[in-house]
Amino acid sequence: GENVEQHPSTLSVQEGDSAVIKCTYSDSASNYFPWYKQELGKRPQLIIDIRSNVGEKKDQRIAVTLNKTAKHFSLHITETQPEDSAVYFCAASLGYGGATNKLIFGTGTLLAVQP
Amino acid sequence: DTAVSQTPKYLVTQMGNDKSIKCEQNLGHDTMYWYKQDSKKFLKIMFSYNNKELIINETVPNRFSPKSPDKAHLNLHINSLELGDSAVYFCASSQDDSGNTIYFGEGSWLTVV
């Protein structure tokens, strides 16, 4: 089955710096890659996602890149702010219906943005 | 008007008890899920239902029994609770099971003492 690895497990940056979180996946058939942000005591919430037919997607200060050949994808946050502090999860799935389709999450990255 | 709502939010109970967590979504989605988040924050899928039909059952002890009376509801019943069952249980839903956005509920914090 699919396995998603995520690094680093913790990341501390100064306000205004960039943060990069990387994930690798094992199933080459996976084609849907969302990123979730979970603030302390809250639910995970989708912040950006990418499908395998594109290599990069951007939404304001957040961008995601996908390298299907190497089976890895990354989250980039620019101009970080204290409110970006949270746990970030990457995930991968096959993106089509059936018993084999399930969203597998990475182990999470605790991002701390120091003011 | 919370999209995915689950109750109770907090639950403290003794070992050996039986408890249920209820979940409802008002998004008109076909697919609902239960995820478990342990103390290390790992998020693992437990069950998935599509139009009331069980489609994913990850190797979860049979003390855990999901039930979907209709596609807007997915409840989780846990028998003979154990200390290791302490976790946050998230209900979630998506439009269908074709890799669309999954929306999570607020979570139910279960503590077994």
mmCIF file with all atom_site columns, C-alpha atoms in Angstrom:
data_model
loop_
_atom_site.group_PDB
_atom_site.id
_atom_site.type_symbol
_atom_site.label_atom_id
_atom_site.label_alt_id
_atom_site.label_comp_id
_atom_site.label_asym_id
_atom_site.label_entity_id
_atom_site.label_seq_id
_atom_site.pdbx_PDB_ins_code
_atom_site.Cartn_x
_atom_site.Cartn_y
_atom_site.Cartn_z
_atom_site.occupancy
_atom_site.B_iso_or_equiv
_atom_site.pdbx_formal_charge
_atom_site.auth_seq_id
_atom_site.auth_comp_id
_atom_site.auth_asym_id
_atom_site.auth_atom_id
_atom_site.pdbx_PDB_model_num
ATOM 1   C CA . GLY A 1 1   ? 0.000   0.000  0.000   1.00 0.00 ? 1   GLY A CA 1
ATOM 2   C CA . GLU A 1 2   ? 0.874   3.660  -0.116  1.00 0.00 ? 2   GLU A CA 1
ATOM 3   C CA . ASN A 1 3   ? 3.430   5.030  2.323   1.00 0.00 ? 3   ASN A CA 1
ATOM 4   C CA . VAL A 1 4   ? 4.076   8.747  2.784   1.00 0.00 ? 4   VAL A CA 1
ATOM 5   C CA . GLU A 1 5   ? 7.182   10.077 4.501   1.00 0.00 ? 5   GLU A CA 1
ATOM 6   C CA . GLN A 1 6   ? 7.421   13.692 5.626   1.00 0.00 ? 6   GLN A CA 1
ATOM 7   C CA . HIS A 1 7   ? 10.401  15.803 6.687   1.00 0.00 ? 7   HIS A CA 1
ATOM 8   C CA . PRO A 1 8   ? 11.320  17.587 8.822   1.00 0.00 ? 8   PRO A CA 1
ATOM 9   C CA . SER A 1 9   ? 9.257   16.672 11.865  1.00 0.00 ? 9   SER A CA 1
ATOM 10  C CA . THR A 1 10  ? 9.865   20.111 13.370  1.00 0.00 ? 10  THR A CA 1
ATOM 11  C CA . LEU A 1 11  ? 10.832  23.371 11.706  1.00 0.00 ? 11  LEU A CA 1
ATOM 12  C CA . SER A 1 12  ? 11.566  26.696 13.342  1.00 0.00 ? 12  SER A CA 1
ATOM 13  C CA . VAL A 1 13  ? 11.934  29.838 11.221  1.00 0.00 ? 13  VAL A CA 1
ATOM 14  C CA . GLN A 1 14  ? 12.095  33.562 11.820  1.00 0.00 ? 14  GLN A CA 1
ATOM 15  C CA . GLU A 1 15  ? 9.118   35.646 10.807  1.00 0.00 ? 15  GLU A CA 1
ATOM 16  C CA . GLY A 1 16  ? 9.506   36.684 7.184   1.00 0.00 ? 16  GLY A CA 1
ATOM 17  C CA . ASP A 1 17  ? 11.680  33.716 6.232   1.00 0.00 ? 17  ASP A CA 1
ATOM 18  C CA . SER A 1 18  ? 10.565  30.884 3.962   1.00 0.00 ? 18  SER A CA 1
ATOM 19  C CA . ALA A 1 19  ? 9.653   27.377 5.106   1.00 0.00 ? 19  ALA A CA 1
ATOM 20  C CA . VAL A 1 20  ? 9.847   24.201 3.045   1.00 0.00 ? 20  VAL A CA 1
ATOM 21  C CA . ILE A 1 21  ? 8.344   20.843 3.969   1.00 0.00 ? 21  ILE A CA 1
ATOM 22  C CA . LYS A 1 22  ? 9.057   17.766 1.871   1.00 0.00 ? 22  LYS A CA 1
ATOM 23  C CA . CYS A 1 23  ? 7.179   14.522 1.347   1.00 0.00 ? 23  CYS A CA 1
ATOM 24  C CA . THR A 1 24  ? 7.864   11.346 -0.578  1.00 0.00 ? 24  THR A CA 1
ATOM 25  C CA . TYR A 1 25  ? 5.366   8.675  -1.534  1.00 0.00 ? 25  TYR A CA 1
ATOM 26  C CA . SER A 1 26  ? 5.756   5.075  -2.570  1.00 0.00 ? 26  SER A CA 1
ATOM 27  C CA . ASP A 1 27  ? 2.858   4.288  -4.931  1.00 0.00 ? 27  ASP A CA 1
ATOM 28  C CA . SER A 1 28  ? 3.587   5.640  -8.392  1.00 0.00 ? 28  SER A CA 1
ATOM 29  C CA . ALA A 1 29  ? -0.136  5.431  -9.192  1.00 0.00 ? 29  ALA A CA 1
ATOM 30  C CA . SER A 1 30  ? -0.969  8.143  -6.625  1.00 0.00 ? 30  SER A CA 1
ATOM 31  C CA . ASN A 1 31  ? -2.193  11.283 -8.335  1.00 0.00 ? 31  ASN A CA 1
ATOM 32  C CA . TYR A 1 32  ? -3.758  13.527 -5.701  1.00 0.00 ? 32  TYR A CA 1
ATOM 33  C CA . PHE A 1 33  ? -1.616  15.345 -3.134  1.00 0.00 ? 33  PHE A CA 1
ATOM 34  C CA . PRO A 1 34  ? -3.269  17.681 -0.611  1.00 0.00 ? 34  PRO A CA 1
ATOM 35  C CA . TRP A 1 35  ? -1.694  19.613 2.232   1.00 0.00 ? 35  TRP A CA 1
ATOM 36  C CA . TYR A 1 36  ? -3.494  20.183 5.513   1.00 0.00 ? 36  TYR A CA 1
ATOM 37  C CA . LYS A 1 37  ? -2.811  22.662 8.303   1.00 0.00 ? 37  LYS A CA 1
ATOM 38  C CA . GLN A 1 38  ? -3.784  21.770 11.867  1.00 0.00 ? 38  GLN A CA 1
ATOM 39  C CA . GLU A 1 39  ? -3.654  24.439 14.543  1.00 0.00 ? 39  GLU A CA 1
ATOM 40  C CA . LEU A 1 40  ? -3.419  23.381 18.178  1.00 0.00 ? 40  LEU A CA 1
ATOM 41  C CA . GLY A 1 41  ? -6.653  21.764 19.304  1.00 0.00 ? 41  GLY A CA 1
ATOM 42  C CA . LYS A 1 42  ? -8.328  22.280 15.935  1.00 0.00 ? 42  LYS A CA 1
ATOM 43  C CA . ARG A 1 43  ? -9.261  20.145 12.947  1.00 0.00 ? 43  ARG A CA 1
ATOM 44  C CA . PRO A 1 44  ? -6.969  19.612 9.951   1.00 0.00 ? 44  PRO A CA 1
ATOM 45  C CA . GLN A 1 45  ? -7.910  22.021 7.162   1.00 0.00 ? 45  GLN A CA 1
ATOM 46  C CA . LEU A 1 46  ? -6.957  21.861 3.519   1.00 0.00 ? 46  LEU A CA 1
ATOM 47  C CA . ILE A 1 47  ? -4.656  24.694 2.463   1.00 0.00 ? 47  ILE A CA 1
ATOM 48  C CA . ILE A 1 48  ? -3.627  23.597 -1.030  1.00 0.00 ? 48  ILE A CA 1
ATOM 49  C CA . ASP A 1 49  ? -3.660  20.515 -3.217  1.00 0.00 ? 49  ASP A CA 1
ATOM 50  C CA . ILE A 1 50  ? -2.132  19.391 -6.479  1.00 0.00 ? 50  ILE A CA 1
ATOM 51  C CA . ARG A 1 51  ? -2.937  16.703 -8.997  1.00 0.00 ? 51  ARG A CA 1
ATOM 52  C CA . SER A 1 52  ? -0.422  14.772 -11.024 1.00 0.00 ? 52  SER A CA 1
ATOM 53  C CA . ASN A 1 53  ? -1.145  16.574 -14.263 1.00 0.00 ? 53  ASN A CA 1
ATOM 54  C CA . VAL A 1 54  ? 0.596   19.733 -12.994 1.00 0.00 ? 54  VAL A CA 1
ATOM 55  C CA . GLY A 1 55  ? 4.042   20.301 -11.551 1.00 0.00 ? 55  GLY A CA 1
ATOM 56  C CA . GLU A 1 56  ? 3.390   23.393 -9.463  1.00 0.00 ? 56  GLU A CA 1
ATOM 57  C CA . LYS A 1 57  ? 0.505   25.285 -7.930  1.00 0.00 ? 57  LYS A CA 1
ATOM 58  C CA . LYS A 1 58  ? 0.552   28.573 -6.083  1.00 0.00 ? 58  LYS A CA 1
ATOM 59  C CA . ASP A 1 59  ? -1.899  30.368 -3.818  1.00 0.00 ? 59  ASP A CA 1
ATOM 60  C CA . GLN A 1 60  ? -0.605  33.679 -2.448  1.00 0.00 ? 60  GLN A CA 1
ATOM 61  C CA . ARG A 1 61  ? 2.228   32.818 -0.027  1.00 0.00 ? 61  ARG A CA 1
ATOM 62  C CA . ILE A 1 62  ? 1.786   29.065 -0.393  1.00 0.00 ? 62  ILE A CA 1
ATOM 63  C CA . ALA A 1 63  ? 3.035   26.894 -3.220  1.00 0.00 ? 63  ALA A CA 1
ATOM 64  C CA . VAL A 1 64  ? 3.281   23.172 -3.818  1.00 0.00 ? 64  VAL A CA 1
ATOM 65  C CA . THR A 1 65  ? 5.611   21.431 -6.267  1.00 0.00 ? 65  THR A CA 1
ATOM 66  C CA . LEU A 1 66  ? 5.333   17.874 -7.502  1.00 0.00 ? 66  LEU A CA 1
ATOM 67  C CA . ASN A 1 67  ? 7.993   15.663 -9.061  1.00 0.00 ? 67  ASN A CA 1
ATOM 68  C CA . LYS A 1 68  ? 6.262   12.502 -10.217 1.00 0.00 ? 68  LYS A CA 1
ATOM 69  C CA . THR A 1 69  ? 9.437   10.884 -11.473 1.00 0.00 ? 69  THR A CA 1
ATOM 70  C CA . ALA A 1 70  ? 11.110  11.166 -8.091  1.00 0.00 ? 70  ALA A CA 1
ATOM 71  C CA . LYS A 1 71  ? 7.793   10.646 -6.248  1.00 0.00 ? 71  LYS A CA 1
ATOM 72  C CA . HIS A 1 72  ? 8.136   13.647 -4.041  1.00 0.00 ? 72  HIS A CA 1
ATOM 73  C CA . PHE A 1 73  ? 6.227   16.862 -3.420  1.00 0.00 ? 73  PHE A CA 1
ATOM 74  C CA . SER A 1 74  ? 6.930   19.901 -1.319  1.00 0.00 ? 74  SER A CA 1
ATOM 75  C CA . LEU A 1 75  ? 5.116   22.740 0.411   1.00 0.00 ? 75  LEU A CA 1
ATOM 76  C CA . HIS A 1 76  ? 6.669   26.184 0.263   1.00 0.00 ? 76  HIS A CA 1
ATOM 77  C CA . ILE A 1 77  ? 5.535   29.016 2.509   1.00 0.00 ? 77  ILE A CA 1
ATOM 78  C CA . THR A 1 78  ? 7.055   32.423 1.839   1.00 0.00 ? 78  THR A CA 1
ATOM 79  C CA . GLU A 1 79  ? 7.119   35.482 4.111   1.00 0.00 ? 79  GLU A CA 1
ATOM 80  C CA . THR A 1 80  ? 6.089   33.385 7.096   1.00 0.00 ? 80  THR A CA 1
ATOM 81  C CA . GLN A 1 81  ? 3.964   34.945 9.822   1.00 0.00 ? 81  GLN A CA 1
ATOM 82  C CA . PRO A 1 82  ? 3.341   33.835 13.420  1.00 0.00 ? 82  PRO A CA 1
ATOM 83  C CA . GLU A 1 83  ? -0.147  32.651 12.430  1.00 0.00 ? 83  GLU A CA 1
ATOM 84  C CA . ASP A 1 84  ? 1.469   30.123 10.102  1.00 0.00 ? 84  ASP A CA 1
ATOM 85  C CA . SER A 1 85  ? 2.607   28.230 13.208  1.00 0.00 ? 85  SER A CA 1
ATOM 86  C CA . ALA A 1 86  ? 0.830   24.860 13.165  1.00 0.00 ? 86  ALA A CA 1
ATOM 87  C CA . VAL A 1 87  ? 1.284   21.203 12.258  1.00 0.00 ? 87  VAL A CA 1
ATOM 88  C CA . TYR A 1 88  ? 1.299   20.625 8.504   1.00 0.00 ? 88  TYR A CA 1
ATOM 89  C CA . PHE A 1 89  ? 0.403   17.276 6.968   1.00 0.00 ? 89  PHE A CA 1
ATOM 90  C CA . CYS A 1 90  ? 1.001   16.108 3.442   1.00 0.00 ? 90  CYS A CA 1
ATOM 91  C CA . ALA A 1 91  ? -1.092  13.295 2.002   1.00 0.00 ? 91  ALA A CA 1
ATOM 92  C CA . ALA A 1 92  ? -1.386  11.159 -1.093  1.00 0.00 ? 92  ALA A CA 1
ATOM 93  C CA . SER A 1 93  ? -4.134  9.114  -2.691  1.00 0.00 ? 93  SER A CA 1
ATOM 94  C CA . LEU A 1 94  ? -4.985  7.388  -5.914  1.00 0.00 ? 94  LEU A CA 1
ATOM 95  C CA . GLY A 1 95  ? -7.669  9.952  -6.642  1.00 0.00 ? 95  GLY A CA 1
ATOM 96  C CA . TYR A 1 96  ? -10.299 7.571  -7.950  1.00 0.00 ? 96  TYR A CA 1
ATOM 97  C CA . GLY A 1 97  ? -13.065 5.551  -6.405  1.00 0.00 ? 97  GLY A CA 1
ATOM 98  C CA . GLY A 1 98  ? -12.821 2.077  -5.007  1.00 0.00 ? 98  GLY A CA 1
ATOM 99  C CA . ALA A 1 99  ? -11.609 0.202  -2.004  1.00 0.00 ? 99  ALA A CA 1
ATOM 100 C CA . THR A 1 100 ? -7.996  1.066  -2.749  1.00 0.00 ? 100 THR A CA 1
ATOM 101 C CA . ASN A 1 101 ? -8.569  4.796  -2.723  1.00 0.00 ? 101 ASN A CA 1
ATOM 102 C CA . LYS A 1 102 ? -7.655  6.236  0.632   1.00 0.00 ? 102 LYS A CA 1
ATOM 103 C CA . LEU A 1 103 ? -5.864  9.361  1.703   1.00 0.00 ? 103 LEU A CA 1
ATOM 104 C CA . ILE A 1 104 ? -2.610  8.410  3.423   1.00 0.00 ? 104 ILE A CA 1
ATOM 105 C CA . PHE A 1 105 ? -1.112  11.120 5.588   1.00 0.00 ? 105 PHE A CA 1
ATOM 106 C CA . GLY A 1 106 ? 2.492   11.928 6.322   1.00 0.00 ? 106 GLY A CA 1
ATOM 107 C CA . THR A 1 107 ? 3.668   12.111 9.922   1.00 0.00 ? 107 THR A CA 1
ATOM 108 C CA . GLY A 1 108 ? 3.293   15.881 10.200  1.00 0.00 ? 108 GLY A CA 1
ATOM 109 C CA . THR A 1 109 ? 5.655   18.842 10.548  1.00 0.00 ? 109 THR A CA 1
ATOM 110 C CA . LEU A 1 110 ? 5.409   21.197 13.485  1.00 0.00 ? 110 LEU A CA 1
ATOM 111 C CA . LEU A 1 111 ? 6.202   24.654 12.111  1.00 0.00 ? 111 LEU A CA 1
ATOM 112 C CA . ALA A 1 112 ? 7.072   27.369 14.601  1.00 0.00 ? 112 ALA A CA 1
ATOM 113 C CA . VAL A 1 113 ? 7.412   30.918 13.291  1.00 0.00 ? 113 VAL A CA 1
ATOM 114 C CA . GLN A 1 114 ? 9.367   33.071 15.720  1.00 0.00 ? 114 GLN A CA 1
ATOM 115 C CA . PRO A 1 115 ? 8.321   36.753 15.811  1.00 0.00 ? 115 PRO A CA 1
ATOM 116 C CA . ASP B 2 1   ? -24.126 25.610 10.451  1.00 0.00 ? 1   ASP B CA 1
ATOM 117 C CA . THR B 2 2   ? -20.970 23.547 10.861  1.00 0.00 ? 2   THR B CA 1
ATOM 118 C CA . ALA B 2 3   ? -20.384 21.424 7.735   1.00 0.00 ? 3   ALA B CA 1
ATOM 119 C CA . VAL B 2 4   ? -19.173 18.287 9.538   1.00 0.00 ? 4   VAL B CA 1
ATOM 120 C CA . SER B 2 5   ? -20.277 18.067 13.146  1.00 0.00 ? 5   SER B CA 1
ATOM 121 C CA . GLN B 2 6   ? -19.504 15.385 15.654  1.00 0.00 ? 6   GLN B CA 1
ATOM 122 C CA . THR B 2 7   ? -20.525 14.760 19.252  1.00 0.00 ? 7   THR B CA 1
ATOM 123 C CA . PRO B 2 8   ? -19.372 14.580 21.913  1.00 0.00 ? 8   PRO B CA 1
ATOM 124 C CA . LYS B 2 9   ? -16.324 16.842 21.676  1.00 0.00 ? 9   LYS B CA 1
ATOM 125 C CA . TYR B 2 10  ? -14.831 15.478 24.891  1.00 0.00 ? 10  TYR B CA 1
ATOM 126 C CA . LEU B 2 11  ? -15.369 12.067 26.407  1.00 0.00 ? 11  LEU B CA 1
ATOM 127 C CA . VAL B 2 12  ? -13.719 10.641 29.514  1.00 0.00 ? 12  VAL B CA 1
ATOM 128 C CA . THR B 2 13  ? -14.650 7.085  30.359  1.00 0.00 ? 13  THR B CA 1
ATOM 129 C CA . GLN B 2 14  ? -13.412 4.048  32.206  1.00 0.00 ? 14  GLN B CA 1
ATOM 130 C CA . MET B 2 15  ? -11.781 0.977  30.716  1.00 0.00 ? 15  MET B CA 1
ATOM 131 C CA . GLY B 2 16  ? -14.271 -1.661 29.692  1.00 0.00 ? 16  GLY B CA 1
ATOM 132 C CA . ASN B 2 17  ? -17.080 0.782  28.949  1.00 0.00 ? 17  ASN B CA 1
ATOM 133 C CA . ASP B 2 18  ? -18.885 1.062  25.606  1.00 0.00 ? 18  ASP B CA 1
ATOM 134 C CA . LYS B 2 19  ? -19.203 4.497  23.997  1.00 0.00 ? 19  LYS B CA 1
ATOM 135 C CA . SER B 2 20  ? -20.432 6.049  20.756  1.00 0.00 ? 20  SER B CA 1
ATOM 136 C CA . ILE B 2 21  ? -19.428 9.093  18.750  1.00 0.00 ? 21  ILE B CA 1
ATOM 137 C CA . LYS B 2 22  ? -21.899 10.570 16.303  1.00 0.00 ? 22  LYS B CA 1
ATOM 138 C CA . CYS B 2 23  ? -21.176 12.450 13.105  1.00 0.00 ? 23  CYS B CA 1
ATOM 139 C CA . GLU B 2 24  ? -23.325 14.364 10.656  1.00 0.00 ? 24  GLU B CA 1
ATOM 140 C CA . GLN B 2 25  ? -22.465 16.301 7.505   1.00 0.00 ? 25  GLN B CA 1
ATOM 141 C CA . ASN B 2 26  ? -24.705 18.822 5.770   1.00 0.00 ? 26  ASN B CA 1
ATOM 142 C CA . LEU B 2 27  ? -22.579 19.174 2.638   1.00 0.00 ? 27  LEU B CA 1
ATOM 143 C CA . GLY B 2 28  ? -24.500 16.645 0.576   1.00 0.00 ? 28  GLY B CA 1
ATOM 144 C CA . HIS B 2 29  ? -21.377 14.507 0.283   1.00 0.00 ? 29  HIS B CA 1
ATOM 145 C CA . ASP B 2 30  ? -21.500 10.835 -0.622  1.00 0.00 ? 30  ASP B CA 1
ATOM 146 C CA . THR B 2 31  ? -18.438 9.678  1.301   1.00 0.00 ? 31  THR B CA 1
ATOM 147 C CA . MET B 2 32  ? -17.708 9.792  5.026   1.00 0.00 ? 32  MET B CA 1
ATOM 148 C CA . TYR B 2 33  ? -14.687 8.700  7.071   1.00 0.00 ? 33  TYR B CA 1
ATOM 149 C CA . TRP B 2 34  ? -13.395 8.071  10.530  1.00 0.00 ? 34  TRP B CA 1
ATOM 150 C CA . TYR B 2 35  ? -9.759  8.983  11.236  1.00 0.00 ? 35  TYR B CA 1
ATOM 151 C CA . LYS B 2 36  ? -7.822  8.430  14.431  1.00 0.00 ? 36  LYS B CA 1
ATOM 152 C CA . GLN B 2 37  ? -5.121  10.851 15.594  1.00 0.00 ? 37  GLN B CA 1
ATOM 153 C CA . ASP B 2 38  ? -2.900  9.500  18.349  1.00 0.00 ? 38  ASP B CA 1
ATOM 154 C CA . SER B 2 39  ? -0.754  11.368 20.871  1.00 0.00 ? 39  SER B CA 1
ATOM 155 C CA . LYS B 2 40  ? 2.059   11.673 18.300  1.00 0.00 ? 40  LYS B CA 1
ATOM 156 C CA . LYS B 2 41  ? -0.346  13.417 15.938  1.00 0.00 ? 41  LYS B CA 1
ATOM 157 C CA . PHE B 2 42  ? -0.348  10.556 13.395  1.00 0.00 ? 42  PHE B CA 1
ATOM 158 C CA . LEU B 2 43  ? -3.555  10.646 11.334  1.00 0.00 ? 43  LEU B CA 1
ATOM 159 C CA . LYS B 2 44  ? -4.739  7.205  10.277  1.00 0.00 ? 44  LYS B CA 1
ATOM 160 C CA . ILE B 2 45  ? -7.852  6.240  8.393   1.00 0.00 ? 45  ILE B CA 1
ATOM 161 C CA . MET B 2 46  ? -10.085 3.733  10.137  1.00 0.00 ? 46  MET B CA 1
ATOM 162 C CA . PHE B 2 47  ? -13.196 3.447  7.990   1.00 0.00 ? 47  PHE B CA 1
ATOM 163 C CA . SER B 2 48  ? -14.750 4.906  4.881   1.00 0.00 ? 48  SER B CA 1
ATOM 164 C CA . TYR B 2 49  ? -18.371 4.726  3.745   1.00 0.00 ? 49  TYR B CA 1
ATOM 165 C CA . ASN B 2 50  ? -19.687 5.669  0.340   1.00 0.00 ? 50  ASN B CA 1
ATOM 166 C CA . ASN B 2 51  ? -23.462 6.078  0.099   1.00 0.00 ? 51  ASN B CA 1
ATOM 167 C CA . LYS B 2 52  ? -23.904 4.073  3.314   1.00 0.00 ? 52  LYS B CA 1
ATOM 168 C CA . GLU B 2 53  ? -21.703 1.241  2.039   1.00 0.00 ? 53  GLU B CA 1
ATOM 169 C CA . LEU B 2 54  ? -18.465 0.324  3.810   1.00 0.00 ? 54  LEU B CA 1
ATOM 170 C CA . ILE B 2 55  ? -15.584 0.647  1.343   1.00 0.00 ? 55  ILE B CA 1
ATOM 171 C CA . ILE B 2 56  ? -12.534 0.919  3.558   1.00 0.00 ? 56  ILE B CA 1
ATOM 172 C CA . ASN B 2 57  ? -11.920 -0.980 6.772   1.00 0.00 ? 57  ASN B CA 1
ATOM 173 C CA . GLU B 2 58  ? -8.346  -0.636 7.902   1.00 0.00 ? 58  GLU B CA 1
ATOM 174 C CA . THR B 2 59  ? -7.189  -3.362 10.273  1.00 0.00 ? 59  THR B CA 1
ATOM 175 C CA . VAL B 2 60  ? -9.156  -1.904 13.148  1.00 0.00 ? 60  VAL B CA 1
ATOM 176 C CA . PRO B 2 61  ? -10.109 -4.158 16.117  1.00 0.00 ? 61  PRO B CA 1
ATOM 177 C CA . ASN B 2 62  ? -13.662 -5.410 15.792  1.00 0.00 ? 62  ASN B CA 1
ATOM 178 C CA . ARG B 2 63  ? -14.451 -3.588 19.039  1.00 0.00 ? 63  ARG B CA 1
ATOM 179 C CA . PHE B 2 64  ? -14.866 -0.612 16.703  1.00 0.00 ? 64  PHE B CA 1
ATOM 180 C CA . SER B 2 65  ? -18.102 -0.762 14.744  1.00 0.00 ? 65  SER B CA 1
ATOM 181 C CA . PRO B 2 66  ? -19.136 2.035  12.382  1.00 0.00 ? 66  PRO B CA 1
ATOM 182 C CA . LYS B 2 67  ? -22.704 2.521  11.329  1.00 0.00 ? 67  LYS B CA 1
ATOM 183 C CA . SER B 2 68  ? -24.125 4.696  8.569   1.00 0.00 ? 68  SER B CA 1
ATOM 184 C CA . PRO B 2 69  ? -27.926 5.009  8.768   1.00 0.00 ? 69  PRO B CA 1
ATOM 185 C CA . ASP B 2 70  ? -27.886 7.350  5.759   1.00 0.00 ? 70  ASP B CA 1
ATOM 186 C CA . LYS B 2 71  ? -25.205 9.071  3.733   1.00 0.00 ? 71  LYS B CA 1
ATOM 187 C CA . ALA B 2 72  ? -25.284 12.166 5.947   1.00 0.00 ? 72  ALA B CA 1
ATOM 188 C CA . HIS B 2 73  ? -24.491 10.273 9.125   1.00 0.00 ? 73  HIS B CA 1
ATOM 189 C CA . LEU B 2 74  ? -21.651 8.033  10.226  1.00 0.00 ? 74  LEU B CA 1
ATOM 190 C CA . ASN B 2 75  ? -21.458 6.918  13.825  1.00 0.00 ? 75  ASN B CA 1
ATOM 191 C CA . LEU B 2 76  ? -18.691 5.044  15.607  1.00 0.00 ? 76  LEU B CA 1
ATOM 192 C CA . HIS B 2 77  ? -19.383 2.643  18.440  1.00 0.00 ? 77  HIS B CA 1
ATOM 193 C CA . ILE B 2 78  ? -16.532 1.314  20.542  1.00 0.00 ? 78  ILE B CA 1
ATOM 194 C CA . ASN B 2 79  ? -16.952 -1.691 22.826  1.00 0.00 ? 79  ASN B CA 1
ATOM 195 C CA . SER B 2 80  ? -14.818 -2.650 25.814  1.00 0.00 ? 80  SER B CA 1
ATOM 196 C CA . LEU B 2 81  ? -12.697 0.487  25.717  1.00 0.00 ? 81  LEU B CA 1
ATOM 197 C CA . GLU B 2 82  ? -8.976  0.112  26.368  1.00 0.00 ? 82  GLU B CA 1
ATOM 198 C CA . LEU B 2 83  ? -6.358  2.629  27.492  1.00 0.00 ? 83  LEU B CA 1
ATOM 199 C CA . GLY B 2 84  ? -4.822  2.550  23.997  1.00 0.00 ? 84  GLY B CA 1
ATOM 200 C CA . ASP B 2 85  ? -8.062  3.787  22.485  1.00 0.00 ? 85  ASP B CA 1
ATOM 201 C CA . SER B 2 86  ? -7.381  7.229  23.946  1.00 0.00 ? 86  SER B CA 1
ATOM 202 C CA . ALA B 2 87  ? -7.011  9.536  20.958  1.00 0.00 ? 87  ALA B CA 1
ATOM 203 C CA . VAL B 2 88  ? -8.770  12.197 18.946  1.00 0.00 ? 88  VAL B CA 1
ATOM 204 C CA . TYR B 2 89  ? -11.288 10.726 16.521  1.00 0.00 ? 89  TYR B CA 1
ATOM 205 C CA . PHE B 2 90  ? -12.050 12.833 13.468  1.00 0.00 ? 90  PHE B CA 1
ATOM 206 C CA . CYS B 2 91  ? -15.066 12.352 11.296  1.00 0.00 ? 91  CYS B CA 1
ATOM 207 C CA . ALA B 2 92  ? -14.689 13.624 7.730   1.00 0.00 ? 92  ALA B CA 1
ATOM 208 C CA . SER B 2 93  ? -16.531 13.735 4.432   1.00 0.00 ? 93  SER B CA 1
ATOM 209 C CA . SER B 2 94  ? -15.841 14.265 0.742   1.00 0.00 ? 94  SER B CA 1
ATOM 210 C CA . GLN B 2 95  ? -17.965 14.739 -2.371  1.00 0.00 ? 95  GLN B CA 1
ATOM 211 C CA . ASP B 2 96  ? -17.259 11.154 -3.404  1.00 0.00 ? 96  ASP B CA 1
ATOM 212 C CA . ASP B 2 97  ? -14.442 8.657  -3.072  1.00 0.00 ? 97  ASP B CA 1
ATOM 213 C CA . SER B 2 98  ? -12.577 9.928  -6.114  1.00 0.00 ? 98  SER B CA 1
ATOM 214 C CA . GLY B 2 99  ? -9.825  11.880 -4.439  1.00 0.00 ? 99  GLY B CA 1
ATOM 215 C CA . ASN B 2 100 ? -11.681 15.084 -3.732  1.00 0.00 ? 100 ASN B CA 1
ATOM 216 C CA . THR B 2 101 ? -11.145 17.399 -0.810  1.00 0.00 ? 101 THR B CA 1
ATOM 217 C CA . ILE B 2 102 ? -11.793 15.820 2.563   1.00 0.00 ? 102 ILE B CA 1
ATOM 218 C CA . TYR B 2 103 ? -13.437 18.062 5.157   1.00 0.00 ? 103 TYR B CA 1
ATOM 219 C CA . PHE B 2 104 ? -12.844 17.207 8.793   1.00 0.00 ? 104 PHE B CA 1
ATOM 220 C CA . GLY B 2 105 ? -15.120 17.624 11.776  1.00 0.00 ? 105 GLY B CA 1
ATOM 221 C CA . GLU B 2 106 ? -13.935 19.288 14.983  1.00 0.00 ? 106 GLU B CA 1
ATOM 222 C CA . GLY B 2 107 ? -12.759 16.034 16.508  1.00 0.00 ? 107 GLY B CA 1
ATOM 223 C CA . SER B 2 108 ? -13.803 14.017 19.545  1.00 0.00 ? 108 SER B CA 1
ATOM 224 C CA . TRP B 2 109 ? -11.221 13.800 22.324  1.00 0.00 ? 109 TRP B CA 1
ATOM 225 C CA . LEU B 2 110 ? -11.565 10.372 23.919  1.00 0.00 ? 110 LEU B CA 1
ATOM 226 C CA . THR B 2 111 ? -9.721  9.644  27.156  1.00 0.00 ? 111 THR B CA 1
ATOM 227 C CA . VAL B 2 112 ? -9.924  6.172  28.656  1.00 0.00 ? 112 VAL B CA 1
ATOM 228 C CA . VAL B 2 113 ? -8.926  5.944  32.315  1.00 0.00 ? 113 VAL B CA 1
#
